[in-house]
């Protein structure tokens, strides 16, 4: 009777009741997430597994690769070259986190250099099997690891360190200067971004402080669907963004926060402080005065580029003589625009004269196109405008003028109120790449 009761009433078997040999076998077959989860269940499994930095690094790498965390982020190389996906894609990229195997934290892309993220996206071996097999192997002493298995599993991404961990490890320490013995602040390349000009790259969203909306000058491009030439306002350039470590607050911030242009040696001058530290040490007024020369230089550079479009800089009229004999007024207007551009920088008075020239040219050109008997001369006029660059001046003059006037107003406003620059610098996130 007793034997029958024993057979009919099975004993409850738990994981802790299994022999230690089975525990070692089960733990060795777990993935990285399961290993850390099991070690947190009881003191027994924690003493058996004894997770160290390697297991914690594997755990973070496994979390990074999970689909719900990854948010379907595309390869890093594609993101660097194309701003595809607009706001949705950009939001996914900003929300994604990468594992740092040095400080064992999940950090955003601004904390890593290009090489770390790009290498990790192309050497993730565990994606072939769907999970990360842990490198933990049982030994007689309990929880010993096989270094060869570790190199096989996680060596491609274990070298990924954030910028701060690389700096603390001495990897980013640049050589000291020969003349003063000081070490310049290290600079790490981050991802690339698209900006319309140098002014937008170093002073983004400046119109929020100066007021108004910045006009966008158009850019000529050929339409792929038809044999027409159109002008698009979306002219952008690719810029390499860089992160630098401030010696004052010890935070990594974008290079624009240090009020210095990027160097070929990818270093900052010794003692360079970010805007916040500079404000604490020298004051708000000194910060605005230090930002003013650099900003004015970029504004002047942009205005000179617009002036070359407004005044037909570098254009030649020799090829226009046979055509424009039929309309001497057109030749007189174009020659007046070119001569006006040779008399130094533009002023508001010269802009008014250019506006009158443009109105006269528009009126005379309309007469040529409307009243000429032969279409050959009309086609020659249009083709010469395209070759010599008059088409862009004729069609986009108002856009060029609006942006020039906005920049001139900004230059006058910051001369009157230099404190606006300090307000812009202190009101933004120094680590932001936008």
Coordinates of C-alpha atoms in Angstrom, one line a residue:
X1 CA 0.0 0.0 0.0
X2 CA 2.8 2.3 0.9
X3 CA 4.6 1.5 -2.4
X4 CA 1.4 2.2 -4.4
X5 CA 1.0 5.6 -2.7
X6 CA 4.6 6.5 -3.5
X7 CA 4.1 5.7 -7.2
X8 CA 0.8 7.5 -7.5
X9 CA 2.0 10.7 -5.7
X10 CA 5.0 12.0 -7.7
X11 CA 7.5 14.2 -5.9
X12 CA 7.8 17.9 -7.0
X13 CA 11.1 18.5 -8.8
X14 CA 12.5 22.0 -8.8
X15 CA 15.6 23.5 -10.5
X16 CA 17.4 23.8 -7.2
X17 CA 16.8 20.2 -6.3
X18 CA 18.7 19.0 -9.3
X19 CA 22.3 17.8 -8.9
X20 CA 25.1 20.4 -9.3
X21 CA 26.4 18.7 -12.5
X22 CA 23.0 19.4 -14.2
X23 CA 23.1 23.0 -13.0
X24 CA 26.4 23.5 -14.7
X25 CA 25.2 21.9 -17.9
X26 CA 22.0 24.0 -17.9
X27 CA 23.7 27.3 -17.2
X28 CA 26.3 26.7 -19.9
X29 CA 23.5 26.3 -22.5
X30 CA 21.7 29.6 -21.5
X31 CA 21.9 32.7 -23.6
X32 CA 23.3 35.9 -22.2
X33 CA 19.9 37.3 -21.0
X34 CA 18.9 34.0 -19.4
X35 CA 22.2 33.7 -17.6
X36 CA 21.9 37.1 -15.9
X37 CA 18.2 36.5 -15.2
X38 CA 19.0 33.2 -13.5
X39 CA 21.8 34.7 -11.4
X40 CA 19.2 37.1 -9.9
X41 CA 16.8 34.4 -8.8
X42 CA 18.6 33.2 -5.6
X43 CA 21.8 33.3 -3.7
X44 CA 22.7 29.8 -4.8
X45 CA 22.7 30.6 -8.5
X46 CA 24.4 33.9 -8.0
X47 CA 27.2 32.1 -6.2
X48 CA 27.3 29.5 -8.9
X49 CA 27.3 31.8 -11.9
X50 CA 29.2 34.7 -10.4
X51 CA 28.6 37.1 -13.3
X52 CA 31.5 39.4 -13.9
X53 CA 32.1 42.2 -16.4
X54 CA 32.2 39.8 -19.4
X55 CA 28.8 38.3 -18.7
X56 CA 27.3 41.7 -18.0
X57 CA 28.8 42.9 -21.3
X58 CA 27.2 39.9 -23.1
X59 CA 23.9 40.7 -21.4
X60 CA 24.0 44.3 -22.7
X61 CA 24.9 43.3 -26.2
X62 CA 22.0 40.8 -26.2
X63 CA 19.6 43.6 -25.1
X64 CA 20.9 45.8 -27.8
X65 CA 20.2 43.2 -30.4
X66 CA 16.6 42.6 -29.4
X67 CA 14.1 43.7 -32.0
X68 CA 11.8 45.6 -29.6
X69 CA 14.9 47.6 -28.4
X70 CA 16.5 48.0 -31.8
X71 CA 13.4 49.6 -33.3
X72 CA 14.4 48.3 -36.7
X73 CA 17.4 50.7 -37.0
X74 CA 19.0 50.4 -40.4
X75 CA 22.7 50.0 -40.9
X76 CA 24.9 52.8 -39.7
X77 CA 26.6 53.3 -43.0
X78 CA 23.3 54.0 -44.7
X79 CA 22.2 56.5 -42.0
X80 CA 25.5 58.4 -42.4
X81 CA 25.0 59.1 -46.1
X82 CA 21.2 59.4 -46.5
X83 CA 18.7 61.3 -44.2
X84 CA 16.0 58.8 -45.3
X85 CA 13.0 58.1 -43.3
X86 CA 12.6 61.8 -42.4
X87 CA 11.3 62.4 -38.9
X88 CA 10.3 58.8 -38.2
X89 CA 13.6 57.4 -39.1
X90 CA 15.5 60.1 -37.2
X91 CA 13.4 59.5 -34.1
X92 CA 14.2 55.8 -34.2
X93 CA 17.8 56.5 -34.6
X94 CA 17.8 58.9 -31.6
X95 CA 15.9 56.4 -29.4
X96 CA 18.2 53.5 -30.1
X97 CA 20.9 52.6 -27.5
X98 CA 24.3 50.8 -27.9
X99 CA 26.1 48.9 -25.3
X100 CA 29.5 50.2 -23.9
X101 CA 31.5 47.3 -22.6
X102 CA 33.7 49.6 -20.6
X103 CA 31.2 51.3 -18.3
X104 CA 28.5 48.7 -18.9
X105 CA 25.8 51.2 -19.9
X106 CA 23.4 51.6 -22.8
X107 CA 24.2 54.9 -24.4
X108 CA 23.0 56.8 -27.5
X109 CA 25.0 57.2 -30.7
X110 CA 26.4 60.6 -29.6
X111 CA 28.6 58.8 -27.0
X112 CA 30.4 56.7 -29.6
X113 CA 32.6 57.4 -32.6
X114 CA 31.9 56.2 -36.1
X115 CA 34.2 53.3 -36.1
X116 CA 32.7 51.7 -33.0
X117 CA 29.1 51.7 -34.3
X118 CA 29.9 50.8 -37.9
X119 CA 32.1 47.9 -36.9
X120 CA 29.5 46.6 -34.4
X121 CA 26.8 46.6 -37.1
X122 CA 28.8 44.4 -39.5
X123 CA 30.4 41.9 -37.1
X124 CA 27.4 40.8 -35.0
X125 CA 27.9 37.0 -35.2
X126 CA 25.0 36.1 -33.0
X127 CA 22.4 37.4 -35.5
X128 CA 23.1 34.3 -37.6
X129 CA 21.8 32.0 -34.8
X130 CA 19.2 34.4 -33.3
X131 CA 20.7 34.6 -29.8
X132 CA 24.0 35.3 -27.9
X133 CA 25.5 32.1 -26.5
X134 CA 27.2 33.0 -23.3
X135 CA 30.9 32.4 -22.9
X136 CA 30.4 31.0 -19.3
X137 CA 31.7 27.5 -18.8
X138 CA 31.6 25.5 -15.6
X139 CA 34.9 24.7 -13.9
X140 CA 35.8 22.9 -10.7
X141 CA 36.3 26.3 -8.9
X142 CA 32.9 27.4 -10.2
X143 CA 32.2 30.1 -12.7
X144 CA 35.6 30.0 -14.5
X145 CA 35.5 31.1 -18.1
X146 CA 37.1 29.8 -21.3
X147 CA 39.0 32.7 -22.9
X148 CA 39.0 31.0 -26.3
X149 CA 35.2 30.7 -26.2
X150 CA 35.0 34.3 -25.1
X151 CA 37.1 35.5 -28.1
X152 CA 34.9 33.4 -30.4
X153 CA 31.6 34.8 -29.1
X154 CA 32.0 38.5 -28.3
X155 CA 35.5 39.7 -29.4
X156 CA 34.1 41.7 -32.5
X157 CA 32.0 44.0 -30.3
X158 CA 33.7 43.7 -27.0
X159 CA 36.2 46.3 -28.1
X160 CA 33.4 48.9 -28.4
X161 CA 34.0 51.6 -25.8
X162 CA 32.3 54.9 -25.5
X163 CA 34.3 58.1 -25.9
X164 CA 34.7 58.6 -22.1
X165 CA 35.9 55.0 -21.6
X166 CA 38.4 55.4 -24.4
X167 CA 39.6 58.6 -22.8
X168 CA 39.9 57.1 -19.4
X169 CA 41.8 54.2 -20.8
X170 CA 44.4 56.5 -22.5
X171 CA 43.4 55.6 -26.0
X172 CA 42.4 59.1 -26.9
X173 CA 45.2 60.9 -25.1
X174 CA 46.9 63.1 -27.8
X175 CA 50.7 63.8 -27.5
X176 CA 51.6 66.9 -25.6
X177 CA 52.5 70.1 -27.4
X178 CA 56.2 70.6 -28.0
X179 CA 56.3 74.3 -26.9
X180 CA 54.2 74.3 -23.7
X181 CA 53.9 70.6 -22.8
X182 CA 50.1 70.7 -22.5
X183 CA 47.8 68.1 -24.0
X184 CA 45.1 69.3 -26.3
X185 CA 41.6 68.1 -25.8
X186 CA 40.7 65.0 -27.9
X187 CA 38.2 65.1 -30.7
X188 CA 36.2 62.1 -31.9
X189 CA 34.4 61.9 -35.2
X190 CA 30.7 61.4 -34.9
X191 CA 28.1 60.9 -37.6
X192 CA 27.6 63.2 -40.6
X193 CA 24.6 65.5 -41.0
X194 CA 23.2 67.7 -43.7
X195 CA 23.3 71.5 -43.4
X196 CA 22.6 74.3 -45.9
X197 CA 25.8 76.3 -45.1
X198 CA 28.7 76.8 -42.7
X199 CA 26.5 79.2 -40.8
X200 CA 23.8 76.5 -40.2
X201 CA 26.5 74.0 -39.2
X202 CA 28.1 76.0 -36.5
X203 CA 25.0 78.1 -35.5
X204 CA 21.9 76.0 -36.0
X205 CA 18.5 77.4 -35.1
X206 CA 19.9 80.9 -34.7
X207 CA 16.8 82.5 -36.1
X208 CA 14.9 81.5 -32.9
X209 CA 17.0 84.1 -31.0
X210 CA 17.4 86.7 -33.7
X211 CA 13.8 86.5 -34.8
X212 CA 12.2 85.9 -38.2
X213 CA 12.5 83.0 -40.5
X214 CA 15.7 82.4 -42.5
X215 CA 15.0 82.5 -46.2
X216 CA 16.4 79.6 -48.2
X217 CA 18.2 80.4 -51.5
X218 CA 17.3 78.0 -54.3
X219 CA 19.7 75.7 -56.1
X220 CA 19.6 74.7 -59.8
X221 CA 19.2 71.1 -60.6
X222 CA 18.2 69.1 -63.7
X223 CA 14.9 67.2 -63.6
X224 CA 15.4 63.5 -64.3
X225 CA 11.8 63.0 -65.7
X226 CA 11.9 65.8 -68.3
X227 CA 14.4 67.9 -70.1
X228 CA 13.9 70.9 -67.9
X229 CA 16.0 72.7 -65.4
X230 CA 14.3 73.5 -62.1
X231 CA 15.4 75.3 -59.0
X232 CA 15.0 73.6 -55.6
X233 CA 15.3 75.3 -52.2
X234 CA 16.7 72.1 -50.7
X235 CA 20.4 72.7 -51.2
X236 CA 22.3 70.9 -48.4
X237 CA 25.8 69.8 -47.8
X238 CA 27.2 66.9 -45.8
X239 CA 29.3 67.9 -42.8
X240 CA 31.4 65.7 -40.5
X241 CA 30.3 66.3 -36.9
X242 CA 32.8 65.8 -34.0
X243 CA 32.6 65.4 -30.3
X244 CA 35.1 66.9 -27.9
X245 CA 35.7 66.5 -24.2
X246 CA 35.6 69.7 -22.2
X247 CA 38.3 69.8 -19.5
X248 CA 36.1 71.9 -17.2
X249 CA 32.8 69.9 -16.9
X250 CA 34.3 66.7 -18.4
X251 CA 31.3 66.3 -20.7
X252 CA 31.5 65.4 -24.4
X253 CA 29.9 68.0 -26.6
X254 CA 29.8 68.9 -30.2
X255 CA 32.7 70.9 -31.6
X256 CA 30.6 74.0 -32.2
X257 CA 30.3 74.5 -28.4
X258 CA 34.0 75.3 -28.2
X259 CA 33.9 78.3 -30.5
X260 CA 36.7 76.9 -32.7
X261 CA 36.7 75.6 -36.2
X262 CA 37.6 71.9 -36.7
X263 CA 41.3 71.2 -37.0
X264 CA 43.0 68.9 -39.4
X265 CA 44.7 67.2 -36.5
X266 CA 41.3 66.6 -34.9
X267 CA 42.3 68.3 -31.7
X268 CA 41.3 71.4 -29.8
X269 CA 43.7 74.0 -28.4
X270 CA 44.8 73.3 -24.8
X271 CA 42.4 74.8 -22.3
X272 CA 39.5 75.2 -24.7
X273 CA 36.2 75.4 -22.7
X274 CA 32.7 74.8 -23.7
X275 CA 30.2 77.6 -23.7
X276 CA 28.8 76.7 -20.2
X277 CA 32.2 76.6 -18.6
X278 CA 33.3 79.7 -20.4
X279 CA 30.3 81.5 -19.1
X280 CA 30.9 80.4 -15.5
X281 CA 34.5 81.5 -15.6
X282 CA 34.4 84.7 -17.6
X283 CA 30.7 85.8 -17.6
X284 CA 27.9 86.1 -20.0
X285 CA 29.1 89.3 -21.7
X286 CA 32.6 87.8 -22.4
X287 CA 30.9 84.7 -24.0
X288 CA 28.9 86.9 -26.4
X289 CA 32.0 88.9 -27.3
X290 CA 33.9 85.7 -28.0
X291 CA 31.2 84.3 -30.2
X292 CA 30.7 87.5 -32.2
X293 CA 33.8 87.5 -34.5
X294 CA 33.3 83.9 -35.6
X295 CA 29.6 84.4 -36.3
X296 CA 30.2 87.6 -38.2
X297 CA 32.8 85.9 -40.3
X298 CA 30.4 83.2 -41.3
X299 CA 27.7 85.8 -42.0
X300 CA 30.0 87.8 -44.2
X301 CA 31.1 84.6 -46.0
X302 CA 27.5 83.7 -46.8
X303 CA 26.6 87.2 -47.9
X304 CA 29.6 87.3 -50.3
X305 CA 28.4 84.0 -51.8
X306 CA 24.9 85.5 -52.3
X307 CA 26.5 88.7 -53.8
X308 CA 28.2 86.6 -56.5
X309 CA 24.7 85.4 -57.5
X310 CA 23.1 88.8 -57.3
X311 CA 25.8 90.6 -59.3
X312 CA 26.5 87.9 -61.9
X313 CA 30.1 87.7 -60.7
X314 CA 32.5 86.3 -63.2
X315 CA 30.0 86.4 -66.1
X316 CA 31.2 87.4 -69.6
X317 CA 29.3 89.4 -72.2
X318 CA 31.4 88.7 -75.2
X319 CA 29.3 85.8 -76.3
X320 CA 26.1 87.9 -75.9
X321 CA 27.0 90.6 -78.4
X322 CA 25.6 88.9 -81.6
X323 CA 22.4 88.1 -79.8
X324 CA 21.7 91.2 -77.9
X325 CA 22.3 93.6 -80.8
X326 CA 18.6 93.2 -81.5
X327 CA 17.8 94.4 -78.0
X328 CA 20.4 96.9 -76.8
X329 CA 18.4 97.4 -73.6
X330 CA 19.1 93.8 -72.4
X331 CA 22.8 94.3 -72.9
X332 CA 22.8 97.6 -71.0
X333 CA 20.9 96.1 -68.0
X334 CA 23.3 93.1 -67.7
X335 CA 26.3 95.2 -68.1
X336 CA 25.0 97.5 -65.3
X337 CA 24.5 94.6 -63.0
X338 CA 28.1 93.3 -63.6
X339 CA 29.7 96.7 -63.2
X340 CA 27.8 97.2 -59.9
X341 CA 29.2 94.0 -58.5
X342 CA 32.8 95.2 -59.2
X343 CA 32.5 98.2 -56.9
X344 CA 33.0 96.4 -53.6
X345 CA 30.6 94.9 -51.2
X346 CA 26.9 95.3 -51.7
X347 CA 24.8 97.7 -49.6
X348 CA 21.1 98.3 -49.3
X349 CA 21.3 101.1 -51.8
X350 CA 23.0 98.8 -54.3
X351 CA 20.4 96.1 -53.6
X352 CA 17.7 98.7 -54.6
X353 CA 19.5 99.4 -57.8
X354 CA 19.9 95.7 -58.6
X355 CA 16.1 95.4 -58.0
X356 CA 15.4 98.0 -60.6
X357 CA 17.9 96.3 -63.0
X358 CA 16.0 93.1 -62.5
X359 CA 12.7 94.7 -63.2
X360 CA 14.0 96.3 -66.4
X361 CA 15.5 93.0 -67.5
X362 CA 12.3 91.2 -66.9
X363 CA 10.3 93.7 -68.9
X364 CA 12.7 93.8 -71.8
X365 CA 13.0 90.0 -71.9
X366 CA 9.3 89.7 -72.0
X367 CA 9.2 92.0 -75.1
X368 CA 11.9 89.9 -76.8
X369 CA 10.0 86.6 -76.2
X370 CA 6.6 88.1 -77.1
X371 CA 7.4 90.2 -80.2
X372 CA 10.3 88.5 -81.9
X373 CA 9.2 87.0 -85.3
X374 CA 11.7 84.2 -85.4
X375 CA 11.8 81.5 -82.7
X376 CA 15.5 80.9 -83.3
X377 CA 16.5 84.1 -81.5
X378 CA 14.3 83.3 -78.6
X379 CA 15.8 79.8 -78.2
X380 CA 19.3 81.3 -78.4
X381 CA 18.4 83.8 -75.7
X382 CA 17.2 81.1 -73.4
X383 CA 20.1 78.7 -74.1
X384 CA 22.6 81.5 -73.5
X385 CA 20.9 82.4 -70.2
X386 CA 21.4 78.8 -69.1
X387 CA 25.1 78.6 -70.2
X388 CA 26.1 81.9 -68.7
X389 CA 24.1 81.6 -65.5
X390 CA 21.6 84.4 -66.2
X391 CA 18.7 82.0 -65.8
X392 CA 19.3 81.5 -62.1
X393 CA 19.7 85.3 -61.6
X394 CA 16.5 86.0 -63.6
X395 CA 14.3 83.4 -61.9
X396 CA 15.7 83.4 -58.3
X397 CA 16.7 87.0 -57.8
X398 CA 14.0 87.7 -55.2
X399 CA 15.1 84.6 -53.1
X400 CA 18.7 85.6 -53.2
X401 CA 17.8 89.2 -52.2
X402 CA 15.6 88.1 -49.3
X403 CA 18.3 85.9 -47.8
X404 CA 20.9 88.7 -48.2
X405 CA 18.6 91.2 -46.4
X406 CA 17.9 88.7 -43.6
X407 CA 21.7 88.2 -43.0
X408 CA 22.3 91.9 -43.1
X409 CA 19.6 92.4 -40.5
X410 CA 21.1 89.7 -38.3
X411 CA 24.5 91.3 -38.6
X412 CA 23.1 94.6 -37.4
X413 CA 21.1 93.0 -34.6
X414 CA 24.0 91.1 -33.1
X415 CA 26.2 94.3 -33.2
X416 CA 23.5 96.1 -31.2
X417 CA 22.8 93.1 -28.8
X418 CA 25.7 90.7 -28.5
X419 CA 24.0 89.2 -25.5
X420 CA 21.7 87.3 -27.9
X421 CA 24.6 85.0 -28.9
X422 CA 25.2 84.1 -25.2
X423 CA 21.5 83.4 -24.9
X424 CA 21.6 81.1 -27.9
X425 CA 24.7 79.3 -26.7
X426 CA 23.5 78.6 -23.2
X427 CA 20.0 77.7 -24.3
X428 CA 20.9 74.6 -26.3
X429 CA 22.1 71.1 -25.5
X430 CA 25.9 70.9 -26.1
X431 CA 25.8 67.2 -27.0
X432 CA 23.1 67.7 -29.6
X433 CA 24.3 67.1 -33.2
X434 CA 21.4 69.1 -34.8

